[in-house]
XYZ file of C-alpha atoms in Angstrom:
116
model
C 171.880 -74.530 -55.499
C 169.356 -72.081 -56.900
C 165.637 -72.103 -57.392
C 165.933 -74.616 -60.232
C 168.271 -77.042 -58.485
C 171.362 -77.996 -60.461
C 169.747 -77.096 -63.795
C 171.804 -74.572 -65.759
C 169.359 -71.954 -67.050
C 172.074 -70.444 -69.276
C 171.670 -66.891 -67.965
C 174.742 -64.679 -68.431
C 175.622 -60.998 -68.289
C 176.134 -61.041 -72.069
C 172.759 -62.672 -72.625
C 170.787 -60.349 -70.362
C 172.512 -57.229 -71.702
C 171.867 -58.239 -75.295
C 168.269 -59.169 -74.550
C 167.571 -55.882 -72.788
C 169.127 -53.802 -75.546
C 167.397 -55.867 -78.233
C 164.002 -55.413 -76.577
C 164.654 -51.672 -76.271
C 165.546 -51.493 -79.961
C 162.404 -53.438 -80.871
C 160.233 -51.099 -78.791
C 161.805 -48.041 -80.433
C 161.332 -49.570 -83.890
C 157.716 -50.527 -83.189
C 156.798 -47.164 -81.694
C 158.416 -45.312 -84.578
C 156.648 -47.534 -87.082
C 153.298 -46.845 -85.415
C 153.971 -43.091 -85.494
C 155.267 -43.159 -89.054
C 158.685 -41.809 -88.062
C 161.209 -43.279 -90.492
C 164.188 -41.924 -88.541
C 162.922 -43.724 -85.430
C 162.696 -47.011 -87.317
C 166.318 -46.609 -88.397
C 167.334 -45.654 -84.861
C 165.640 -48.768 -83.474
C 167.366 -50.948 -86.054
C 170.718 -49.427 -85.080
C 170.011 -50.194 -81.402
C 169.198 -53.809 -82.333
C 172.467 -54.122 -84.287
C 174.387 -52.626 -81.350
C 172.685 -55.143 -79.037
C 174.054 -58.017 -81.114
C 177.521 -56.457 -81.229
C 177.502 -55.791 -77.463
C 176.465 -59.373 -76.723
C 179.267 -60.695 -78.902
C 181.907 -58.444 -77.292
C 180.738 -59.413 -73.790
C 180.847 -63.096 -74.767
C 184.438 -62.704 -75.964
C 185.319 -60.841 -72.748
C 184.171 -63.828 -70.692
C 180.690 -62.677 -69.675
C 178.949 -65.292 -71.823
C 179.223 -69.071 -71.745
C 180.118 -71.991 -73.951
C 177.452 -74.255 -75.415
C 175.967 -76.795 -73.040
C 175.442 -76.785 -69.287
C 178.033 -75.418 -66.891
C 179.241 -77.231 -63.777
C 177.001 -76.542 -60.733
C 179.590 -74.288 -59.087
C 179.811 -72.020 -62.164
C 176.113 -71.544 -62.973
C 175.567 -68.119 -61.405
C 174.708 -65.631 -64.143
C 177.382 -63.144 -63.002
C 180.155 -65.778 -62.993
C 182.865 -64.949 -65.518
C 183.883 -67.639 -68.023
C 187.633 -68.149 -67.739
C 187.852 -70.302 -70.895
C 186.609 -67.559 -73.244
C 190.086 -66.190 -73.966
C 191.068 -69.437 -75.729
C 187.696 -69.776 -77.477
C 184.885 -72.272 -77.066
C 184.870 -75.435 -79.188
C 182.258 -75.182 -81.939
C 181.360 -71.555 -81.080
C 180.577 -69.413 -84.135
C 181.147 -66.178 -82.196
C 184.597 -67.292 -81.080
C 185.443 -68.454 -84.609
C 184.457 -65.048 -86.026
C 186.935 -63.480 -83.597
C 189.690 -65.886 -84.677
C 189.524 -68.021 -81.548
C 189.322 -71.695 -82.390
C 189.244 -73.176 -78.899
C 190.770 -76.468 -77.858
C 190.542 -79.140 -80.499
C 188.202 -81.965 -79.733
C 189.501 -85.381 -80.655
C 187.633 -87.509 -83.134
C 185.537 -90.293 -81.655
C 187.212 -93.657 -82.041
C 185.057 -96.777 -81.794
C 186.127 -99.091 -78.997
C 185.208 -102.758 -78.780
C 183.253 -103.468 -75.609
C 182.847 -107.062 -74.407
C 179.228 -108.196 -74.336
C 177.912 -109.770 -71.147
C 175.059 -112.219 -71.409
């Protein structure tokens, strides 16, 4: 159990890597914009695009996570996601890579007896 109890903060290697690279690209873009260096603005934009691509590749390699909270034993941010190879249900990134994930069954209404 971590500092936040059993709450899944959603931190992953893919997320932190993408965030760090995205912040770096934003800093480069902002500094170049302030200096009036057009090439630096383009360089920063390229770094931001590479940050998104890197995050996606790491997610597909199992260093991200599916939507929703993880079980308490799998919440450490450096824990690899073993279900990523099949794809996560409802995940746009997995769908873009051609991974559909396990099919979720349609909800079927069930009659429940009412107690008074």
